[in-house]
Amino acid sequence: MRQRVSFSLTLPLTLLLLLCVYESCGGSVRNTEAIAPDISSSVNPQPFLPLLAPSPLTAFTNYSIPKLSGLCTLNFSAAGNMMSVTATDCWASFAPLLADVVCCPQFDATLATLIGQSSKYSRMLALNVTHAKHCLSDVQKILEGQGANDNIQKICSIEPETLTAASCPVIEVDTFESTVDSSKLLCACRKIDLVNECCDQVCQNAILDAARTIAAIGMPNSKGVNLLPAHSTRIDDCKNIVLRWLASNLDPSSANKVLRGLSNCKVNKVCPLVFPNMTNVVKECANGISNQTACCKAMDSYVSQLQQQSFITNLQALNCAASLGVKLQKANVSDDVYNLCHINLKDFSLQGQCCYICLNK
Ligand SMILES: *[C@@H]1O[C@H](CO)[C@@H](O)[C@H](O)[C@H]1NC(C)=O
Ligand SMILES: *[C@@H]1O[C@H](CO)[C@@H](O)[C@H](O)[C@H]1NC(C)=O
Ligand SMILES: *[C@@H]1O[C@H](CO)[C@@H](O)[C@H](O)[C@H]1NC(C)=O
Ligand SMILES: *[C@@H]1O[C@H](CO)[C@@H](O)[C@H](O)[C@H]1NC(C)=O
Ligand SMILES: *[C@@H]1O[C@H](CO)[C@@H](O)[C@H](O)[C@H]1NC(C)=O
Ligand SMILES: *[C@@H]1O[C@H](CO)[C@@H](O)[C@H](O)[C@H]1NC(C)=O
């Protein structure tokens, strides 16, 4: 029987505190274009990085030992403590809230590391689909046994196919290493600068190069130039292979750091919030504000609806603030309501209180 997992109710706060890191960002401050409300002046130009939540909570946790399929050959101890970090990051009730920012990047990194580590023996950087089904189900069971949400696969859109080669033509380690300049790749990605990687994309470019190189195998070419489109599912699938190869050449904790650092750059690029109905804001603030109190009240209530949706990083908050700015402008809210109503980035993100932003990309 499974034992119930208990945990401390201070978790959200703990996670948020752990998520916050201060580092300096050498870049210049960029003004966000195309928004009427100017928020750039009210933010501190330093980066915020959602890093690993370590698992101090393990002390409070009683693990249950799951019954595994016996049909998955991945070595779960080869991922070091990544599994327990993932279980913490995808903690039952918080997984959906922390999905894009914390849980899914950590889950992805763990899967890549498990396959990467096992490739040292299997010499394969992908599982076949039957094997993938068993392994994914085993991983889910182990994580659940450590308190993780029982629906991570769905929350993070991971299918057994995600662990296979999908459309990438190279899965053998030996073929990979004879095709790709693997020392260059390892050099670019062995250790990434978490702050500058998102801006300089040193490792990301090396990964893309490697992915394009293997994706081009077997593609038609014209006069020696292959006809691989700039963006394709094939290249994306090959990126997964590259990440697994990288994970197999790093110790699990470095792999975790690198893979999380890379997904952090992706996470930061979009605004994950759904903007609710703006009727009230438009009514009070559009076409010239007649009653500032009423307008700001409407804005406050609107922004607090956004806050309730999801934890977002400060870079996402910047994008969200910019997107909302554009929406407001389209709705004829031409006054600078952000300044007028003292709304700044921290209002878009519950983390805003404790973290800073990197504005240079
Ligand atoms: C964990 O299990 C042990 C033994 O069953 C029990 O003594 C302990 O109180 C449990 N801890 C928590 C935090 O539930
Ligand atoms: C699994 O990984 C651990 C840690 O790297 C290692 O000590 C152990 O020998 C591996 N087991 C197998 C069966 O390869
Ligand atoms: C899938 O992979 C597993 C583990 O490597 C292997 O035992 C099995 O034969 C493979 N199945 C197919 C259909 O290739
Ligand atoms: C927004 O809400 C108002 C009432 O609160 C409603 O009349 C209007 O149809 C809604 N608009 C949309 C696009 O849902
Ligand atoms: C402005 O709006 C506030 C809040 O809705 C209201 O209390 C106040 O009476 C309004 N002021 C004027 C001058 O209409
Ligand atoms: C914005 O204002 C223009 C001109 O004042 C008007 O034609 C347009 O319908 C307004 N749009 C909205 C969404 O209120």
Short mmCIF file of C-alpha atoms and ligand atoms in Angstrom, two decimals:
data_model
loop_
_atom_site.label_atom_id
_atom_site.label_comp_id
_atom_site.label_asym_id
_atom_site.label_seq_id
_atom_site.Cartn_x
_atom_site.Cartn_y
_atom_site.Cartn_z
CA MET A 1 0.00 0.00 0.00
CA ARG A 2 1.11 3.49 -0.60
CA GLN A 3 1.72 5.65 2.35
CA ARG A 4 0.29 9.12 2.37
CA VAL A 5 2.81 11.78 1.70
CA SER A 6 2.79 14.63 4.10
CA PHE A 7 4.25 18.03 3.56
CA SER A 8 4.57 21.36 5.16
CA LEU A 9 2.11 24.07 4.27
CA THR A 10 4.89 26.58 3.95
CA LEU A 11 5.82 25.05 0.62
CA PRO A 12 4.70 27.84 -1.70
CA LEU A 13 6.68 30.38 0.22
CA THR A 14 9.67 28.08 0.45
CA LEU A 15 9.57 27.44 -3.26
CA LEU A 16 9.27 31.09 -4.07
CA LEU A 17 12.17 31.97 -1.86
CA LEU A 18 14.27 29.23 -3.35
CA LEU A 19 13.36 30.39 -6.79
CA CYS A 20 14.86 33.77 -6.29
CA VAL A 21 18.44 34.49 -7.11
CA TYR A 22 20.17 37.73 -7.66
CA GLU A 23 22.92 38.04 -10.20
CA SER A 24 24.30 40.90 -12.14
CA CYS A 25 23.49 41.42 -15.77
CA GLY A 26 26.08 43.26 -17.79
CA GLY A 27 23.82 44.21 -20.66
CA SER A 28 22.17 47.47 -21.51
CA VAL A 29 18.65 48.36 -20.61
CA ARG A 30 16.32 48.01 -23.52
CA ASN A 31 13.14 49.93 -23.76
CA THR A 32 10.19 47.82 -24.61
CA GLU A 33 8.90 49.24 -27.83
CA ALA A 34 5.35 49.62 -28.98
CA ILE A 35 3.75 50.03 -25.63
CA ALA A 36 2.14 53.19 -24.48
CA PRO A 37 2.55 52.64 -20.76
CA ASP A 38 6.23 52.83 -19.96
CA ILE A 39 7.26 50.27 -17.42
CA SER A 40 10.95 50.09 -18.11
CA SER A 41 11.76 52.94 -15.79
CA SER A 42 10.22 51.23 -12.83
CA VAL A 43 12.16 48.01 -13.03
CA ASN A 44 15.58 47.11 -11.87
CA PRO A 45 17.68 45.86 -14.80
CA GLN A 46 18.85 42.64 -13.25
CA PRO A 47 17.97 39.10 -14.11
CA PHE A 48 15.70 36.76 -12.35
CA LEU A 49 16.33 33.07 -12.72
CA PRO A 50 13.95 30.42 -11.57
CA LEU A 51 16.48 27.87 -10.46
CA LEU A 52 16.10 24.44 -9.05
CA ALA A 53 14.11 24.15 -5.95
CA PRO A 54 16.31 21.83 -3.93
CA SER A 55 14.47 19.40 -1.78
CA PRO A 56 14.73 20.35 1.85
CA LEU A 57 11.23 18.96 2.00
CA THR A 58 12.45 15.43 1.59
CA ALA A 59 13.02 15.53 5.32
CA PHE A 60 9.27 15.84 5.79
CA THR A 61 8.36 13.26 3.23
CA ASN A 62 7.63 9.61 3.64
CA TYR A 63 8.32 7.91 0.33
CA SER A 64 6.30 5.03 -0.88
CA ILE A 65 8.06 2.37 -2.90
CA PRO A 66 6.28 2.10 -6.23
CA LYS A 67 5.71 -1.11 -8.10
CA LEU A 68 7.60 -0.73 -11.36
CA SER A 69 7.00 -2.43 -14.68
CA GLY A 70 10.31 -4.28 -14.70
CA LEU A 71 10.38 -3.51 -18.40
CA CYS A 72 12.24 -0.23 -18.34
CA THR A 73 16.01 -0.50 -18.54
CA LEU A 74 16.75 3.09 -17.55
CA ASN A 75 18.94 3.32 -14.47
CA PHE A 76 17.03 5.63 -12.15
CA SER A 77 19.90 6.08 -9.75
CA ALA A 78 22.10 7.33 -12.59
CA ALA A 79 20.17 10.60 -12.55
CA GLY A 80 21.48 11.35 -9.08
CA ASN A 81 19.00 13.36 -7.07
CA MET A 82 17.23 14.73 -10.15
CA MET A 83 14.23 12.52 -9.52
CA SER A 84 13.67 13.86 -6.04
CA VAL A 85 14.22 17.44 -7.21
CA THR A 86 11.61 16.79 -9.89
CA ALA A 87 9.19 15.37 -7.36
CA THR A 88 9.59 18.54 -5.32
CA ASP A 89 9.32 20.83 -8.31
CA CYS A 90 6.19 19.02 -9.45
CA TRP A 91 4.71 18.76 -5.98
CA ALA A 92 1.12 17.58 -6.06
CA SER A 93 -1.05 20.64 -5.87
CA PHE A 94 1.53 23.11 -7.10
CA ALA A 95 2.54 21.38 -10.30
CA PRO A 96 -0.08 23.11 -12.45
CA LEU A 97 0.84 26.51 -11.06
CA LEU A 98 4.53 26.00 -11.49
CA ALA A 99 4.25 23.99 -14.66
CA ASP A 100 5.99 26.06 -17.31
CA VAL A 101 8.43 27.71 -15.01
CA VAL A 102 9.61 24.96 -12.73
CA CYS A 103 7.98 21.57 -12.96
CA CYS A 104 8.07 20.81 -16.69
CA PRO A 105 11.59 22.09 -17.37
CA GLN A 106 12.78 19.90 -14.50
CA PHE A 107 10.78 16.92 -15.72
CA ASP A 108 12.19 17.35 -19.25
CA ALA A 109 15.73 17.65 -17.90
CA THR A 110 15.29 14.48 -15.88
CA LEU A 111 14.02 12.48 -18.84
CA ALA A 112 16.88 13.69 -21.03
CA THR A 113 19.37 12.79 -18.32
CA LEU A 114 17.91 9.34 -17.72
CA ILE A 115 18.11 8.50 -21.41
CA GLY A 116 21.50 10.18 -21.77
CA GLN A 117 22.98 8.26 -18.86
CA SER A 118 21.58 4.97 -20.13
CA SER A 119 23.05 5.64 -23.59
CA LYS A 120 26.48 5.05 -22.08
CA TYR A 121 25.52 1.37 -22.03
CA SER A 122 22.83 1.05 -24.66
CA ARG A 123 24.73 3.32 -27.13
CA MET A 124 21.30 4.69 -28.11
CA LEU A 125 20.02 8.21 -27.55
CA ALA A 126 16.35 7.27 -27.88
CA LEU A 127 13.98 4.58 -26.68
CA ASN A 128 11.63 2.62 -28.89
CA VAL A 129 7.99 3.37 -28.31
CA THR A 130 7.17 0.25 -26.28
CA HIS A 131 10.14 0.79 -24.04
CA ALA A 132 9.25 4.48 -23.77
CA LYS A 133 5.75 3.65 -22.53
CA HIS A 134 7.07 1.46 -19.74
CA CYS A 135 9.76 3.93 -18.75
CA LEU A 136 7.48 6.93 -18.71
CA SER A 137 5.00 5.08 -16.57
CA ASP A 138 7.77 3.98 -14.19
CA VAL A 139 9.15 7.51 -13.93
CA GLN A 140 5.67 8.79 -13.17
CA LYS A 141 5.21 6.16 -10.46
CA ILE A 142 8.54 6.93 -8.82
CA LEU A 143 7.82 10.64 -8.81
CA GLU A 144 4.32 10.10 -7.48
CA GLY A 145 5.76 7.95 -4.74
CA GLN A 146 7.82 10.98 -3.75
CA GLY A 147 4.86 13.30 -3.63
CA ALA A 148 4.70 14.60 -7.19
CA ASN A 149 1.45 15.35 -8.96
CA ASP A 150 -0.09 12.23 -10.50
CA ASN A 151 -0.73 13.99 -13.77
CA ILE A 152 2.67 15.41 -14.71
CA GLN A 153 2.66 13.83 -18.14
CA LYS A 154 -0.51 15.66 -19.05
CA ILE A 155 0.51 18.91 -17.37
CA CYS A 156 3.81 18.87 -19.22
CA SER A 157 2.50 17.37 -22.50
CA ILE A 158 4.91 14.46 -22.45
CA GLU A 159 3.96 11.41 -24.49
CA PRO A 160 5.93 8.18 -24.81
CA GLU A 161 6.88 9.41 -28.30
CA THR A 162 8.76 12.25 -26.64
CA LEU A 163 11.33 9.70 -25.46
CA THR A 164 11.81 8.18 -28.88
CA ALA A 165 13.79 9.42 -31.86
CA ALA A 166 10.60 10.87 -33.32
CA SER A 167 11.64 12.18 -36.74
CA CYS A 168 15.35 12.55 -36.01
CA PRO A 169 17.40 10.18 -38.18
CA VAL A 170 20.28 9.68 -35.72
CA ILE A 171 20.01 7.85 -32.44
CA GLU A 172 23.24 5.85 -32.15
CA VAL A 173 25.88 7.49 -30.00
CA ASP A 174 28.60 6.42 -32.41
CA THR A 175 26.88 7.91 -35.44
CA PHE A 176 26.20 11.06 -33.46
CA GLU A 177 29.80 11.46 -32.44
CA SER A 178 31.13 10.81 -35.91
CA THR A 179 28.73 13.33 -37.45
CA VAL A 180 28.73 16.19 -34.99
CA ASP A 181 31.68 18.21 -33.76
CA SER A 182 31.04 16.86 -30.30
CA SER A 183 34.00 18.48 -28.56
CA LYS A 184 32.85 21.88 -29.75
CA LEU A 185 29.35 21.12 -28.53
CA LEU A 186 30.57 19.97 -25.16
CA CYS A 187 32.84 22.96 -24.85
CA ALA A 188 29.98 25.38 -25.52
CA CYS A 189 27.60 23.64 -23.16
CA ARG A 190 29.66 21.98 -20.46
CA LYS A 191 29.09 24.96 -18.26
CA ILE A 192 26.70 27.66 -19.23
CA ASP A 193 26.55 31.14 -17.88
CA LEU A 194 22.98 31.20 -16.67
CA VAL A 195 22.71 34.93 -17.05
CA ASN A 196 24.40 35.46 -20.38
CA GLU A 197 23.33 32.27 -22.12
CA CYS A 198 19.84 33.62 -22.73
CA CYS A 199 21.34 36.66 -24.40
CA ASP A 200 24.47 35.24 -26.07
CA GLN A 201 23.04 31.81 -26.87
CA VAL A 202 26.46 30.21 -27.02
CA CYS A 203 25.29 26.76 -25.99
CA GLN A 204 21.92 27.11 -27.68
CA ASN A 205 23.59 27.87 -31.01
CA ALA A 206 25.93 24.91 -30.60
CA ILE A 207 22.92 22.68 -29.93
CA LEU A 208 21.10 24.04 -32.95
CA ASP A 209 24.18 23.48 -35.16
CA ALA A 210 24.48 19.91 -33.97
CA ALA A 211 20.75 19.31 -34.39
CA ARG A 212 20.81 20.71 -37.92
CA THR A 213 23.81 18.58 -38.79
CA ILE A 214 22.16 15.34 -37.78
CA ALA A 215 18.75 16.39 -39.09
CA ALA A 216 20.30 16.93 -42.51
CA ILE A 217 21.31 13.29 -42.77
CA GLY A 218 19.30 11.60 -45.47
CA MET A 219 17.68 14.83 -46.59
CA PRO A 220 17.66 15.57 -50.31
CA ASN A 221 20.30 18.04 -51.32
CA SER A 222 20.94 20.21 -54.28
CA LYS A 223 24.54 20.69 -55.45
CA GLY A 224 25.87 19.67 -52.06
CA VAL A 225 23.59 22.03 -50.14
CA ASN A 226 20.94 20.17 -48.20
CA LEU A 227 17.37 21.30 -48.43
CA LEU A 228 16.60 21.36 -44.74
CA PRO A 229 14.20 24.15 -43.84
CA ALA A 230 15.39 26.62 -41.21
CA HIS A 231 12.79 25.45 -38.74
CA SER A 232 11.29 22.04 -38.74
CA THR A 233 9.96 19.36 -36.44
CA ARG A 234 12.88 17.24 -37.58
CA ILE A 235 15.35 19.76 -36.20
CA ASP A 236 13.37 20.05 -32.95
CA ASP A 237 13.37 16.28 -32.59
CA CYS A 238 17.10 16.21 -33.21
CA LYS A 239 17.59 18.88 -30.54
CA ASN A 240 16.21 16.37 -28.03
CA ILE A 241 18.80 13.86 -29.18
CA VAL A 242 21.53 16.48 -28.78
CA LEU A 243 20.35 17.30 -25.26
CA ARG A 244 20.44 13.63 -24.28
CA TRP A 245 23.94 13.29 -25.67
CA LEU A 246 24.98 16.33 -23.65
CA ALA A 247 23.39 14.89 -20.53
CA SER A 248 25.34 11.69 -21.03
CA ASN A 249 28.60 13.64 -21.06
CA LEU A 250 27.94 15.64 -17.93
CA ASP A 251 27.47 14.51 -14.39
CA PRO A 252 23.78 14.58 -13.44
CA SER A 253 23.96 17.73 -11.39
CA SER A 254 25.74 19.71 -14.13
CA ALA A 255 23.34 18.26 -16.68
CA ASN A 256 20.45 19.40 -14.55
CA LYS A 257 21.87 22.89 -14.26
CA VAL A 258 22.60 23.22 -17.98
CA LEU A 259 19.26 21.82 -19.15
CA ARG A 260 17.33 23.96 -16.70
CA GLY A 261 19.33 27.00 -17.70
CA LEU A 262 18.48 26.41 -21.34
CA SER A 263 14.78 25.96 -20.76
CA ASN A 264 14.76 29.03 -18.60
CA CYS A 265 15.73 31.07 -21.67
CA LYS A 266 12.75 29.66 -23.53
CA VAL A 267 10.35 30.13 -20.65
CA ASN A 268 11.26 33.76 -20.43
CA LYS A 269 10.33 34.60 -23.98
CA VAL A 270 6.57 34.35 -23.76
CA CYS A 271 3.76 35.68 -21.70
CA PRO A 272 1.87 32.62 -20.48
CA LEU A 273 -1.09 34.54 -19.12
CA VAL A 274 -4.53 34.59 -20.68
CA PHE A 275 -5.86 38.10 -20.66
CA PRO A 276 -9.39 38.24 -19.29
CA ASN A 277 -12.24 40.41 -20.48
CA MET A 278 -11.18 44.07 -20.42
CA THR A 279 -14.67 45.55 -20.49
CA ASN A 280 -14.38 47.21 -17.07
CA VAL A 281 -10.97 48.69 -17.70
CA VAL A 282 -12.10 50.02 -21.04
CA LYS A 283 -15.22 51.50 -19.53
CA GLU A 284 -13.28 53.39 -16.87
CA CYS A 285 -10.06 54.20 -18.66
CA ALA A 286 -10.63 54.47 -22.41
CA ASN A 287 -11.07 57.61 -24.46
CA GLY A 288 -9.68 59.89 -21.78
CA ILE A 289 -9.95 59.08 -18.11
CA SER A 290 -12.72 60.96 -16.40
CA ASN A 291 -12.33 59.39 -12.97
CA GLN A 292 -8.83 58.29 -12.14
CA THR A 293 -9.86 56.47 -8.96
CA ALA A 294 -12.38 54.39 -10.85
CA CYS A 295 -9.92 53.67 -13.66
CA CYS A 296 -7.17 52.56 -11.27
CA LYS A 297 -9.61 50.46 -9.33
CA ALA A 298 -10.55 48.69 -12.55
CA MET A 299 -6.87 48.25 -13.47
CA ASP A 300 -6.02 46.87 -10.02
CA SER A 301 -8.78 44.38 -10.16
CA TYR A 302 -7.79 43.38 -13.69
CA VAL A 303 -4.15 42.85 -12.80
CA SER A 304 -5.05 40.89 -9.69
CA GLN A 305 -7.02 38.50 -11.91
CA LEU A 306 -3.82 38.02 -13.92
CA GLN A 307 -1.80 37.36 -10.80
CA GLN A 308 -4.06 34.54 -9.81
CA GLN A 309 -3.41 32.65 -13.02
CA SER A 310 0.12 31.45 -12.72
CA PHE A 311 3.53 32.04 -11.32
CA ILE A 312 5.58 33.74 -13.98
CA THR A 313 9.16 34.82 -14.23
CA ASN A 314 10.00 38.48 -14.33
CA LEU A 315 11.08 38.29 -17.93
CA GLN A 316 7.70 36.84 -18.73
CA ALA A 317 6.15 39.59 -16.66
CA LEU A 318 7.85 42.10 -18.90
CA ASN A 319 6.35 40.45 -21.94
CA CYS A 320 2.98 40.29 -20.26
CA ALA A 321 3.11 43.95 -19.35
CA ALA A 322 4.04 44.78 -22.93
CA SER A 323 1.23 42.62 -24.36
CA LEU A 324 -1.32 44.18 -22.06
CA GLY A 325 0.00 47.60 -23.04
CA VAL A 326 -0.70 46.85 -26.67
CA LYS A 327 -4.17 45.54 -25.84
CA LEU A 328 -4.99 48.63 -23.82
CA GLN A 329 -3.83 50.85 -26.62
CA LYS A 330 -6.02 48.98 -29.11
CA ALA A 331 -8.94 49.49 -26.76
CA ASN A 332 -8.33 53.24 -26.83
CA VAL A 333 -6.79 53.38 -23.38
CA SER A 334 -4.21 55.91 -24.37
CA ASP A 335 -3.23 57.29 -21.00
CA ASP A 336 -0.24 55.79 -19.26
CA VAL A 337 -2.30 53.79 -16.82
CA TYR A 338 0.75 51.89 -15.58
CA ASN A 339 2.29 55.08 -14.24
CA LEU A 340 -1.00 56.66 -13.31
CA CYS A 341 -2.08 53.69 -11.25
CA HIS A 342 1.41 52.79 -9.99
CA ILE A 343 1.32 49.41 -11.62
CA ASN A 344 4.69 47.89 -12.19
CA LEU A 345 6.18 44.57 -13.06
CA LYS A 346 5.87 43.06 -9.67
CA ASP A 347 2.12 43.38 -10.05
CA PHE A 348 2.27 40.95 -12.92
CA SER A 349 4.20 38.36 -11.05
CA LEU A 350 3.87 37.10 -7.52
CA GLN A 351 7.63 36.69 -7.57
CA GLY A 352 8.15 40.31 -8.40
CA GLN A 353 8.66 41.25 -4.80
CA CYS A 354 11.84 39.36 -4.50
CA CYS A 355 13.43 39.23 -7.92
CA TYR A 356 14.83 41.32 -10.64
CA ILE A 357 14.73 41.41 -14.37
CA CYS A 358 17.21 41.15 -17.18
CA LEU A 359 16.13 43.63 -19.79
CA ASN A 360 18.80 43.20 -22.39
CA LYS A 361 17.06 40.59 -24.47
C1 LIG B 1 7.05 8.88 8.37
O1 LIG B 1 6.87 7.54 8.70
C2 LIG B 1 7.39 7.19 9.99
C3 LIG B 1 7.24 5.68 10.19
O2 LIG B 1 6.06 5.22 9.60
C4 LIG B 1 6.67 8.01 11.07
O3 LIG B 1 7.20 7.70 12.34
C5 LIG B 1 6.87 9.47 10.78
O4 LIG B 1 6.15 10.26 11.70
C6 LIG B 1 6.40 9.81 9.37
N1 LIG B 1 6.75 11.18 9.08
C7 LIG B 1 5.87 12.04 8.58
C8 LIG B 1 6.37 13.42 8.35
O5 LIG B 1 4.73 11.70 8.29
C1 LIG B 2 23.11 2.73 -12.09
O1 LIG B 2 23.71 3.97 -11.79
C2 LIG B 2 24.43 3.98 -10.57
C3 LIG B 2 24.90 5.40 -10.33
O2 LIG B 2 25.53 5.93 -11.46
C4 LIG B 2 25.58 2.99 -10.67
O3 LIG B 2 26.30 2.97 -9.45
C5 LIG B 2 25.03 1.60 -10.96
O4 LIG B 2 26.07 0.67 -11.15
C6 LIG B 2 24.14 1.62 -12.20
N1 LIG B 2 23.47 0.36 -12.35
C7 LIG B 2 23.46 -0.32 -13.48
C8 LIG B 2 22.70 -1.60 -13.46
O5 LIG B 2 24.03 0.07 -14.47
C1 LIG B 3 12.58 -1.86 -27.51
O1 LIG B 3 13.67 -1.63 -26.63
C2 LIG B 3 13.81 -2.62 -25.63
C3 LIG B 3 14.88 -2.17 -24.67
O2 LIG B 3 16.01 -1.75 -25.33
C4 LIG B 3 14.10 -3.97 -26.28
O3 LIG B 3 14.21 -4.96 -25.29
C5 LIG B 3 12.97 -4.31 -27.24
O4 LIG B 3 13.28 -5.49 -27.94
C6 LIG B 3 12.76 -3.18 -28.22
N1 LIG B 3 11.55 -3.46 -28.98
C7 LIG B 3 11.48 -3.28 -30.29
C8 LIG B 3 10.17 -3.57 -30.93
O5 LIG B 3 12.44 -2.90 -30.93
C1 LIG B 4 -17.07 40.95 -21.16
O1 LIG B 4 -17.91 41.06 -20.00
C2 LIG B 4 -19.09 41.86 -20.22
C3 LIG B 4 -19.87 41.95 -18.92
O2 LIG B 4 -19.02 41.84 -17.82
C4 LIG B 4 -19.94 41.26 -21.32
O3 LIG B 4 -21.06 42.09 -21.57
C5 LIG B 4 -19.11 41.11 -22.59
O4 LIG B 4 -19.84 40.46 -23.58
C6 LIG B 4 -17.82 40.34 -22.30
N1 LIG B 4 -17.01 40.35 -23.52
C7 LIG B 4 -16.38 39.25 -23.97
C8 LIG B 4 -15.57 39.45 -25.21
O5 LIG B 4 -16.46 38.18 -23.41
C1 LIG B 5 -14.82 58.18 -8.98
O1 LIG B 5 -14.94 56.80 -8.77
C2 LIG B 5 -14.95 56.43 -7.40
C3 LIG B 5 -14.88 54.92 -7.32
O2 LIG B 5 -15.66 54.30 -8.25
C4 LIG B 5 -16.18 57.03 -6.75
O3 LIG B 5 -16.23 56.68 -5.40
C5 LIG B 5 -16.16 58.53 -6.91
O4 LIG B 5 -17.33 59.12 -6.42
C6 LIG B 5 -15.98 58.94 -8.36
N1 LIG B 5 -15.72 60.36 -8.47
C7 LIG B 5 -16.40 61.16 -9.27
C8 LIG B 5 -16.00 62.58 -9.25
O5 LIG B 5 -17.28 60.72 -9.98
C1 LIG B 6 -11.31 54.04 -30.46
O1 LIG B 6 -11.50 55.38 -30.80
C2 LIG B 6 -11.80 55.58 -32.17
C3 LIG B 6 -11.85 57.08 -32.46
O2 LIG B 6 -12.14 57.82 -31.31
C4 LIG B 6 -13.13 54.90 -32.49
O3 LIG B 6 -13.43 55.06 -33.85
C5 LIG B 6 -13.00 53.43 -32.16
O4 LIG B 6 -14.22 52.75 -32.36
C6 LIG B 6 -12.54 53.21 -30.74
N1 LIG B 6 -12.26 51.81 -30.53
C7 LIG B 6 -12.68 51.18 -29.46
C8 LIG B 6 -12.29 49.73 -29.37
O5 LIG B 6 -13.35 51.70 -28.58
#
